[in-house]
PDB file of N, CA, C and O in Angstrom:
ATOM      1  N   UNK K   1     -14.966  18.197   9.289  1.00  0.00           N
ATOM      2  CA  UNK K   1     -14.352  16.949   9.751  1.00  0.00           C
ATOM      3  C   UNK K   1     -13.878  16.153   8.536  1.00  0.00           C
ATOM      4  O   UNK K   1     -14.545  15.674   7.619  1.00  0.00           O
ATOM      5  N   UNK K   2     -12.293  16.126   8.799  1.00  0.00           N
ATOM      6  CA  UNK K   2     -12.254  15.015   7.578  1.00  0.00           C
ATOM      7  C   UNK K   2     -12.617  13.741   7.286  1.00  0.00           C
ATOM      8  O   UNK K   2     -12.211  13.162   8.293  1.00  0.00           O
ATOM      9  N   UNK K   3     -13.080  12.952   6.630  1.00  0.00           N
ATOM     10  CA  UNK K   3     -13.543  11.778   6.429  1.00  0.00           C
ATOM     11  C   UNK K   3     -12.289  10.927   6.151  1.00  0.00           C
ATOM     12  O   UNK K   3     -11.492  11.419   5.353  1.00  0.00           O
ATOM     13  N   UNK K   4     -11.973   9.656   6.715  1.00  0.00           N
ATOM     14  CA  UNK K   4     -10.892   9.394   6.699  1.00  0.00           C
ATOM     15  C   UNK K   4     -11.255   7.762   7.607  1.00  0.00           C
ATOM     16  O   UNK K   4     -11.195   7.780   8.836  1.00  0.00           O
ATOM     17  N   UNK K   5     -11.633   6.375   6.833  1.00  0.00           N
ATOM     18  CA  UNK K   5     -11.647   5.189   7.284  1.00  0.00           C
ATOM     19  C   UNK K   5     -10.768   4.484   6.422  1.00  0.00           C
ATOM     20  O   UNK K   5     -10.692   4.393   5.196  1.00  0.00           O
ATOM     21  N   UNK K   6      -9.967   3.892   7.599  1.00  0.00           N
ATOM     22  CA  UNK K   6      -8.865   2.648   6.879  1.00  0.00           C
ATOM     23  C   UNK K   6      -9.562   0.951   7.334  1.00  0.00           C
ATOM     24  O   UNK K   6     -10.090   0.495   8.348  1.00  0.00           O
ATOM     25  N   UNK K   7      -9.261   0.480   6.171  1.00  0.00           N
ATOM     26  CA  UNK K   7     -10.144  -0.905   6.462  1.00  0.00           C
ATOM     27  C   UNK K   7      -9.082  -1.459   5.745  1.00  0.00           C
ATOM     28  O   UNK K   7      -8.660  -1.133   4.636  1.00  0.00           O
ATOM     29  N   UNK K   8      -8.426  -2.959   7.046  1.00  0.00           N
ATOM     30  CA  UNK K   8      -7.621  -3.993   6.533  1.00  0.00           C
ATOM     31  C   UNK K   8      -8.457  -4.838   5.114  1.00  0.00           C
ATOM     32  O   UNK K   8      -9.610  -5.256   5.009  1.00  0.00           O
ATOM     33  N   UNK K   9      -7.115  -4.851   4.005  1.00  0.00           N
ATOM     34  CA  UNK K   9      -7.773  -5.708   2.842  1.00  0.00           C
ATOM     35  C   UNK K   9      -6.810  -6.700   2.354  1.00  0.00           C
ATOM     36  O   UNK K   9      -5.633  -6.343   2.325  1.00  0.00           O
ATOM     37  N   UNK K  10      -7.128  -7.971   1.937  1.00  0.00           N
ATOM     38  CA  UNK K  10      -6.771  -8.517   1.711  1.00  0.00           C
ATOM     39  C   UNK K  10      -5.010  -8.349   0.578  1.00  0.00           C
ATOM     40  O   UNK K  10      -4.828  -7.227   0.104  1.00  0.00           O
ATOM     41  N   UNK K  11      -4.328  -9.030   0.382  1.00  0.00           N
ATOM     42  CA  UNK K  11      -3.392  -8.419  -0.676  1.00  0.00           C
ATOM     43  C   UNK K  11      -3.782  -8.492  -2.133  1.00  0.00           C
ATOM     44  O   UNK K  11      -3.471  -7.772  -3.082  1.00  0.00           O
ATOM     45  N   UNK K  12      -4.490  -9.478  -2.053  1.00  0.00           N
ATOM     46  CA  UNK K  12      -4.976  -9.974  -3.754  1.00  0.00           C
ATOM     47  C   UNK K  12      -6.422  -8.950  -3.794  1.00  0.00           C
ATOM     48  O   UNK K  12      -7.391  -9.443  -4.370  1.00  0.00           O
ATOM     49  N   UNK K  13      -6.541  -7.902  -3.348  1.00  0.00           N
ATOM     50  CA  UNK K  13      -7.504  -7.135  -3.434  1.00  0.00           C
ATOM     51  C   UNK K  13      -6.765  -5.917  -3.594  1.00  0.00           C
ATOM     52  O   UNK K  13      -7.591  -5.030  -3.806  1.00  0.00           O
ATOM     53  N   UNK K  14      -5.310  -5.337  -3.593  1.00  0.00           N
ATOM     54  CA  UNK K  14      -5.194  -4.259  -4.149  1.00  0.00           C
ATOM     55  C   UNK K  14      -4.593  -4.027  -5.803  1.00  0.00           C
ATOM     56  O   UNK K  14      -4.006  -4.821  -6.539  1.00  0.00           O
ATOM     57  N   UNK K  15      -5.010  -2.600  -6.025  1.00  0.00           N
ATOM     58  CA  UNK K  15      -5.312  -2.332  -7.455  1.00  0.00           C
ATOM     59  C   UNK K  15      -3.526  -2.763  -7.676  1.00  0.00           C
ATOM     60  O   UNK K  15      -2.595  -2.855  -6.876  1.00  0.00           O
ATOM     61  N   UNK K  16      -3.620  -2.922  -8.910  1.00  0.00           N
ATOM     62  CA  UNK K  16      -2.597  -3.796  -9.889  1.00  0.00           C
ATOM     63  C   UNK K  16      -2.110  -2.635  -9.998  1.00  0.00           C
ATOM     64  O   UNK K  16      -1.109  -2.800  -9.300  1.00  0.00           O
ATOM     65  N   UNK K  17      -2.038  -1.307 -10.432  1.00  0.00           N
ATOM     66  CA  UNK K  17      -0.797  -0.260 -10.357  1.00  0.00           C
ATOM     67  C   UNK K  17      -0.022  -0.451  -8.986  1.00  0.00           C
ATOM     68  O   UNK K  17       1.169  -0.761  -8.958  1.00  0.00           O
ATOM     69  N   UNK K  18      -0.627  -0.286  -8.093  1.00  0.00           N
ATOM     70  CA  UNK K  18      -0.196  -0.808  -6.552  1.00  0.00           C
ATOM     71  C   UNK K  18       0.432  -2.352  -6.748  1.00  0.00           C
ATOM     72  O   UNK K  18       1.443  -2.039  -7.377  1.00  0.00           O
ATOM     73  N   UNK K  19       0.480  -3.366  -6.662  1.00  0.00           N
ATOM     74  CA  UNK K  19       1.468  -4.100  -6.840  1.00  0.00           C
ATOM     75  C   UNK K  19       2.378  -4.218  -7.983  1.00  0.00           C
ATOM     76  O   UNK K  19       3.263  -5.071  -8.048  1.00  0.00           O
ATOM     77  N   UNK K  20       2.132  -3.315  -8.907  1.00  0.00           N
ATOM     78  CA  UNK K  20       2.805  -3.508 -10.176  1.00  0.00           C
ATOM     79  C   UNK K  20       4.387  -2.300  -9.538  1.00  0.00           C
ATOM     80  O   UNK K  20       5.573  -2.526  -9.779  1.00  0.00           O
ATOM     81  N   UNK K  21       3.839  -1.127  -8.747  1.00  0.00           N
ATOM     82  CA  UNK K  21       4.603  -0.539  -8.504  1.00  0.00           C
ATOM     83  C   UNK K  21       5.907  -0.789  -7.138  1.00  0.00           C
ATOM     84  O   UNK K  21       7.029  -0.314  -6.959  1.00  0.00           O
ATOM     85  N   UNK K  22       5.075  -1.742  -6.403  1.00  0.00           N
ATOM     86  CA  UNK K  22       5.888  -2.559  -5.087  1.00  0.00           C
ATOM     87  C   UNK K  22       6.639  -3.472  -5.597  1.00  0.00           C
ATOM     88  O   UNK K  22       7.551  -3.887  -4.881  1.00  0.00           O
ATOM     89  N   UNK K  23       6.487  -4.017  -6.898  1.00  0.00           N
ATOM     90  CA  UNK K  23       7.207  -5.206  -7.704  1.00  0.00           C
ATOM     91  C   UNK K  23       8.816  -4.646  -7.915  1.00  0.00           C
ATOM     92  O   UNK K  23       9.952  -5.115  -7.862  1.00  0.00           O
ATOM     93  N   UNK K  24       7.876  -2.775  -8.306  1.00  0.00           N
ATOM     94  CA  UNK K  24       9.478  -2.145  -9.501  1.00  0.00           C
ATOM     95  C   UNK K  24      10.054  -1.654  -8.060  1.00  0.00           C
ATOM     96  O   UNK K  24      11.261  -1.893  -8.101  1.00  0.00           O
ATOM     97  N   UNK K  25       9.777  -1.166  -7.003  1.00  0.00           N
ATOM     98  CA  UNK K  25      10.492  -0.723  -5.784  1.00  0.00           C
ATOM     99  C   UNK K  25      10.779  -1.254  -5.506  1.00  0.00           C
ATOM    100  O   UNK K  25      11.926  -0.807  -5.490  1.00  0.00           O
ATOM    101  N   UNK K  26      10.903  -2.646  -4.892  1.00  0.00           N
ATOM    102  CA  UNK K  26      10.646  -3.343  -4.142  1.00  0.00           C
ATOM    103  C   UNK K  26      11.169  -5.221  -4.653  1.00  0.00           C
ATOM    104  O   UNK K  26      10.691  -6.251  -4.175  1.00  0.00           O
ATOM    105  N   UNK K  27      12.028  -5.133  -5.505  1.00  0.00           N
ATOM    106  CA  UNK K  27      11.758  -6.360  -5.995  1.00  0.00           C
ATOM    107  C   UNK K  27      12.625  -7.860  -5.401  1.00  0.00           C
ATOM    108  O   UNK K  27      13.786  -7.840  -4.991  1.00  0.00           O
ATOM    109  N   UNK K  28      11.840  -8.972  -5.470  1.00  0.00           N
ATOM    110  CA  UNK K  28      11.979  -9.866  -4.965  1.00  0.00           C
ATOM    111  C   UNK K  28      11.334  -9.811  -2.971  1.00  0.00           C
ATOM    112  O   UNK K  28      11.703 -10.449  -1.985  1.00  0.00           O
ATOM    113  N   UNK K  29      10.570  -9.031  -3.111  1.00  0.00           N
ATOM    114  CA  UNK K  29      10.016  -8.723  -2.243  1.00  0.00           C
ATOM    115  C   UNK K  29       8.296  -9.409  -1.619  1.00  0.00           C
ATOM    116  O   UNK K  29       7.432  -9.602  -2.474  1.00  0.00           O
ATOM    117  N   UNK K  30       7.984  -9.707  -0.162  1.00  0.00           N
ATOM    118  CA  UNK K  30       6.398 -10.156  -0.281  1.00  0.00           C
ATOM    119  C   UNK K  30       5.574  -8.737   0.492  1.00  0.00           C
ATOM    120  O   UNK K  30       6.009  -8.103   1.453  1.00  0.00           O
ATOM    121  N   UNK K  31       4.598  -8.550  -0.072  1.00  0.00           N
ATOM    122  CA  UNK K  31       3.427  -8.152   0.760  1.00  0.00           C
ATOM    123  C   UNK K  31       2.721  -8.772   1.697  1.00  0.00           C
ATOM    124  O   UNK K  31       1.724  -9.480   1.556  1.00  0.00           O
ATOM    125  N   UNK K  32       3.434  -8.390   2.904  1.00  0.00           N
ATOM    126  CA  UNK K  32       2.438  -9.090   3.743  1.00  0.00           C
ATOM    127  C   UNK K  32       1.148  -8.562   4.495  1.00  0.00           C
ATOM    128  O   UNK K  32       0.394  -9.421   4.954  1.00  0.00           O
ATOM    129  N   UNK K  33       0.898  -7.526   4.624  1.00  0.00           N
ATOM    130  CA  UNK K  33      -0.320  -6.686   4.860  1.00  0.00           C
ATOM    131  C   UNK K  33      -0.368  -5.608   3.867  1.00  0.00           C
ATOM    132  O   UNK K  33       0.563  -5.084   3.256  1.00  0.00           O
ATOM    133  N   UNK K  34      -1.729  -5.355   3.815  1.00  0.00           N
ATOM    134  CA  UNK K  34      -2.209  -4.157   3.425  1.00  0.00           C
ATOM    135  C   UNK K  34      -3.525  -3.398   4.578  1.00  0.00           C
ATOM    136  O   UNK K  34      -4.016  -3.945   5.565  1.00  0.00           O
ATOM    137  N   UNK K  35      -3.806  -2.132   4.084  1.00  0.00           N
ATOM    138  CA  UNK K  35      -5.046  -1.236   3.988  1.00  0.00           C
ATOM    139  C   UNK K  35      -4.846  -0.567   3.759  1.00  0.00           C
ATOM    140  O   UNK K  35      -3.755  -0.039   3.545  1.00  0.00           O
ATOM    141  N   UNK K  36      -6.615  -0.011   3.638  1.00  0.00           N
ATOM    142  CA  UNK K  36      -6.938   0.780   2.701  1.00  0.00           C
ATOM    143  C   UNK K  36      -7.351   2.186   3.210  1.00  0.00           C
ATOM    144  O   UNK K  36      -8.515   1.968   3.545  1.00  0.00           O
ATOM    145  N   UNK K  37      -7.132   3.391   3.453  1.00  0.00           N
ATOM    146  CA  UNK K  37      -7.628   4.649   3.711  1.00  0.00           C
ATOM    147  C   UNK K  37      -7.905   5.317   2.889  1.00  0.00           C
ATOM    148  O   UNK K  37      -7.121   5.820   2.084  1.00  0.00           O
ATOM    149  N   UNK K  38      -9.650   5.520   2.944  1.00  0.00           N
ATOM    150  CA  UNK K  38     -10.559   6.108   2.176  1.00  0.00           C
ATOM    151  C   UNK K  38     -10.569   7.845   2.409  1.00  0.00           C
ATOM    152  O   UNK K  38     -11.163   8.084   3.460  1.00  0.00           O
ATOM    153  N   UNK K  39     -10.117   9.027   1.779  1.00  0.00           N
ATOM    154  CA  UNK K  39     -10.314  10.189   2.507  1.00  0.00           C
ATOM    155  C   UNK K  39     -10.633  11.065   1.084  1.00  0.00           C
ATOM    156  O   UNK K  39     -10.626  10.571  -0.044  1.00  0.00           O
ATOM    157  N   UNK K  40     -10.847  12.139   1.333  1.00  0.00           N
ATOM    158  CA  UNK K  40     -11.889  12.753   0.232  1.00  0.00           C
ATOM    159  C   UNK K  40     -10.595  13.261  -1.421  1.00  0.00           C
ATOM    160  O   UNK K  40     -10.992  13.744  -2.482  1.00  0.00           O
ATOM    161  N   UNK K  41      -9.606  13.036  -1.181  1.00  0.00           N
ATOM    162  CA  UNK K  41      -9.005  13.197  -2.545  1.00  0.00           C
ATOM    163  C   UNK K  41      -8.525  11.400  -3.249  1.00  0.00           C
ATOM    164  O   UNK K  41      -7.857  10.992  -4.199  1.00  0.00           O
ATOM    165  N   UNK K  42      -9.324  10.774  -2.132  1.00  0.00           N
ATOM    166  CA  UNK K  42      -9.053   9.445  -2.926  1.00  0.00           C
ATOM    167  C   UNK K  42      -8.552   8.136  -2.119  1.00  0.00           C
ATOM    168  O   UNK K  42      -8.297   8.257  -0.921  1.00  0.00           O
ATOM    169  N   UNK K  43      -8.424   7.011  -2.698  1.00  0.00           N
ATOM    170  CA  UNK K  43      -8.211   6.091  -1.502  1.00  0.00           C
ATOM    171  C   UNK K  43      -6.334   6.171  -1.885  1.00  0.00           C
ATOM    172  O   UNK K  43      -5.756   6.534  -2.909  1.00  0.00           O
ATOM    173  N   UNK K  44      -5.816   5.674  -0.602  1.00  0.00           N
ATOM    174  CA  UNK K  44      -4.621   5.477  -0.015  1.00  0.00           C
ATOM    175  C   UNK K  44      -4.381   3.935   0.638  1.00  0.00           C
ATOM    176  O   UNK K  44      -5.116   3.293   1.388  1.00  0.00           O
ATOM    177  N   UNK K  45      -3.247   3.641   0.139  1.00  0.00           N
ATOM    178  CA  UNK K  45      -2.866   1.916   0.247  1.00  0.00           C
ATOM    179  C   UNK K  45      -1.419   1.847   1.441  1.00  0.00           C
ATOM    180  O   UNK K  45      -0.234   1.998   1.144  1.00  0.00           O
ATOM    181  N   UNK K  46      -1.726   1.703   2.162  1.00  0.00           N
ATOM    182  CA  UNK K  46      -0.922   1.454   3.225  1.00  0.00           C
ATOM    183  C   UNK K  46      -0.211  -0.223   3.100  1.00  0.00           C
ATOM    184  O   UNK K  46      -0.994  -1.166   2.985  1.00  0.00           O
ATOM    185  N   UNK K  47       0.664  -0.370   3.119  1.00  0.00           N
ATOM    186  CA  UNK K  47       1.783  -1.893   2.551  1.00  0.00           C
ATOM    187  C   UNK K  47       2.458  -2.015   3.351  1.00  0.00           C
ATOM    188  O   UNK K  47       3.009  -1.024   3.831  1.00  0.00           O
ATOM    189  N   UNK K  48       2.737  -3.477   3.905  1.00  0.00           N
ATOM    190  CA  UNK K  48       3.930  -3.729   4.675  1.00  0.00           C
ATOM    191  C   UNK K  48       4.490  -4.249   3.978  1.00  0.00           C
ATOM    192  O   UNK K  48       3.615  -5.062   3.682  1.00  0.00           O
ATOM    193  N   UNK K  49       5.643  -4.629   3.131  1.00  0.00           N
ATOM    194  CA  UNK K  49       6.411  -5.424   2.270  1.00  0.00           C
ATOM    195  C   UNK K  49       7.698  -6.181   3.651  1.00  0.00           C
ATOM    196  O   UNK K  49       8.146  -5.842   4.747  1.00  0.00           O
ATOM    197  N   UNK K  50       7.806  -7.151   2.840  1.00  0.00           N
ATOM    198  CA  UNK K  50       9.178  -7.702   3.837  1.00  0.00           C
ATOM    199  C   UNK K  50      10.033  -7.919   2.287  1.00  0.00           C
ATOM    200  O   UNK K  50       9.753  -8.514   1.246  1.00  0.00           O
ATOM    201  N   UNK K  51      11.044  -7.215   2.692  1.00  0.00           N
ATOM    202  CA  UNK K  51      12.142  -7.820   1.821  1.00  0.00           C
ATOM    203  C   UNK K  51      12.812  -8.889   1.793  1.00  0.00           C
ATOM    204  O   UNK K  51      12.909  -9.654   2.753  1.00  0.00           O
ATOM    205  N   UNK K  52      13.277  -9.030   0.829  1.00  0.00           N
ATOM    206  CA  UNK K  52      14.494 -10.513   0.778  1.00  0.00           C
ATOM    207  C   UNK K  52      15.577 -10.702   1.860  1.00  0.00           C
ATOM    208  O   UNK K  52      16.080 -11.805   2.076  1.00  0.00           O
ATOM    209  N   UNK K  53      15.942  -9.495   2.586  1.00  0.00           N
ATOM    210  CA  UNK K  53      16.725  -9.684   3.752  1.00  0.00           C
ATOM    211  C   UNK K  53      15.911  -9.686   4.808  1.00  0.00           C
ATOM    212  O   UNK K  53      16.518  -9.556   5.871  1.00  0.00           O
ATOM    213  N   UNK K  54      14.695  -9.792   4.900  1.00  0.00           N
ATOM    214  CA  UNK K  54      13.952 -10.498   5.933  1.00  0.00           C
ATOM    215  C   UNK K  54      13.193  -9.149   6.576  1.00  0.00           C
ATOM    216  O   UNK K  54      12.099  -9.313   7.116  1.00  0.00           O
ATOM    217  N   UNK K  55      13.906  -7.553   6.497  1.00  0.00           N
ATOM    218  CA  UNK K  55      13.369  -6.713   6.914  1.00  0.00           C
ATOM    219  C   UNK K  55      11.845  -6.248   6.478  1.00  0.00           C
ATOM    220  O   UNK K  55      11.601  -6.559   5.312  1.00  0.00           O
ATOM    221  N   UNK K  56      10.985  -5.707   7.021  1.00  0.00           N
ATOM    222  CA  UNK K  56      10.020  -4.707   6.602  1.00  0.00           C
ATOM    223  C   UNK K  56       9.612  -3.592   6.321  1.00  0.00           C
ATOM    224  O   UNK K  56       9.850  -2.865   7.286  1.00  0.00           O
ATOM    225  N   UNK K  57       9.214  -3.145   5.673  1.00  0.00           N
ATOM    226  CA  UNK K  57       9.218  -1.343   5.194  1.00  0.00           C
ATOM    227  C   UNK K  57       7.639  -1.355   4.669  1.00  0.00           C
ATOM    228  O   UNK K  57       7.124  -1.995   3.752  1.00  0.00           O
ATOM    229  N   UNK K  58       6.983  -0.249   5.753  1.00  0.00           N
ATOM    230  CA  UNK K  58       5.363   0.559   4.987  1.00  0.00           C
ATOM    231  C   UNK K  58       5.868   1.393   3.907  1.00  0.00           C
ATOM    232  O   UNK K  58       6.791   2.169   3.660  1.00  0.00           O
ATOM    233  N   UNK K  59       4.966   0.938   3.445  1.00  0.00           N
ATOM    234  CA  UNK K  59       4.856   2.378   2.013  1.00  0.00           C
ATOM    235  C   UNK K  59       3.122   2.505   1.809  1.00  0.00           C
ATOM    236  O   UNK K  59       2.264   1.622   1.775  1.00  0.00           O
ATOM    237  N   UNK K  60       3.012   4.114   1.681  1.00  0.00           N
ATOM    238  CA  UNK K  60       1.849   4.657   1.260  1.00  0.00           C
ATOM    239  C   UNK K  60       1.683   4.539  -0.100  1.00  0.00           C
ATOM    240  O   UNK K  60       2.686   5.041  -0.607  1.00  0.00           O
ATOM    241  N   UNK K  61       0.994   4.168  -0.892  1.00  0.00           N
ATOM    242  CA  UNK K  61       1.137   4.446  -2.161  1.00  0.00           C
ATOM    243  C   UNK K  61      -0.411   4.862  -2.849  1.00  0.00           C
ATOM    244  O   UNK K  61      -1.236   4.060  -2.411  1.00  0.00           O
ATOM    245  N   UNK K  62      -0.965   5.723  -3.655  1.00  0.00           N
ATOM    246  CA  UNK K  62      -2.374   6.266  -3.936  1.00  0.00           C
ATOM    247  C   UNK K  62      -2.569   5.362  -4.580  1.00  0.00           C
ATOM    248  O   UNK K  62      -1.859   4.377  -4.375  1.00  0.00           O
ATOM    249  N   UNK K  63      -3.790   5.286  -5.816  1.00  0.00           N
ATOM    250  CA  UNK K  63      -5.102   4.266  -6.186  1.00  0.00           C
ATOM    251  C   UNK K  63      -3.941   4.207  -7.775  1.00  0.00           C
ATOM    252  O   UNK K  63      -4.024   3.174  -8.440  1.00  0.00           O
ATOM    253  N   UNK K  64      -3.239   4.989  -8.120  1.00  0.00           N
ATOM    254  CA  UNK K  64      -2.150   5.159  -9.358  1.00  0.00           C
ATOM    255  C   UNK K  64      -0.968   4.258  -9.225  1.00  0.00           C
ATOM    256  O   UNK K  64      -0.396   3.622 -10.110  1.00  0.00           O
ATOM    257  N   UNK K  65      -0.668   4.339  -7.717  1.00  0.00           N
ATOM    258  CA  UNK K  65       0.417   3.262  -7.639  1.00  0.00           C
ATOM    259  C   UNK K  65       1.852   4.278  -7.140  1.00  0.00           C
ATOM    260  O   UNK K  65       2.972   3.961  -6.740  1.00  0.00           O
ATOM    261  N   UNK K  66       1.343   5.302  -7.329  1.00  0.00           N
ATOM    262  CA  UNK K  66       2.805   6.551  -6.903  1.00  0.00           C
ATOM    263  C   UNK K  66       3.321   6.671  -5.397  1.00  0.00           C
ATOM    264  O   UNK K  66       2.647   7.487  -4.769  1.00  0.00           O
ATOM    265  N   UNK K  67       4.039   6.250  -4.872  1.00  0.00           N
ATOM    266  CA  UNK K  67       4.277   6.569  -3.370  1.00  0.00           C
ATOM    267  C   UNK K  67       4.262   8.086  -3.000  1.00  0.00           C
ATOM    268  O   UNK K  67       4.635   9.103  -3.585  1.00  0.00           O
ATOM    269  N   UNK K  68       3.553   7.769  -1.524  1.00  0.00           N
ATOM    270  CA  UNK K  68       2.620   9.001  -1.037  1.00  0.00           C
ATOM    271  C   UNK K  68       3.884   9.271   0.265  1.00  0.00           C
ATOM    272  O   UNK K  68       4.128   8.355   1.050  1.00  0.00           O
ATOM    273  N   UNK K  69       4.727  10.817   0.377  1.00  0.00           N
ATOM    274  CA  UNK K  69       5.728  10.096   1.581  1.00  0.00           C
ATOM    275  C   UNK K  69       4.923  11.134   2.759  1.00  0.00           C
ATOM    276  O   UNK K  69       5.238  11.079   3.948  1.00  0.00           O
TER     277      UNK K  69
END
């Protein structure tokens, strides 16, 4: 069984490669949700960003900050 819990986290609680990397994708952009999915090669950051044109886009991105597609 894979092990696999996602728990809503705050935004000012994810790792700084992770917003450092939504900054360079993503820029002029807010985070408005996150979580977190814990599974056995590592945790996974689930993001809702809203862009400057008002739209939203998830992105997966790992504990490095690399988008996961």
């Amino acid at each position: 069984s894979e092990m696999c819990i996602r728990d809503r986290i705050e935004v000012k609680d994810l790792p700084a490669a992770v917003t450092e990397a939504l900054g360079k994708a993503y820029p002029e952009s807010t985070i408005k949700e996150a979580s977190v999915t814990t599974k056995e090669e590592g945790k996974f950051y689930k993001v809702v960003v809203t862009q400057k044109d008002g739209t939203d886009v998830t992105v997966v991105l790992n504990e490095k900050g690399e988008e996961v597609k």
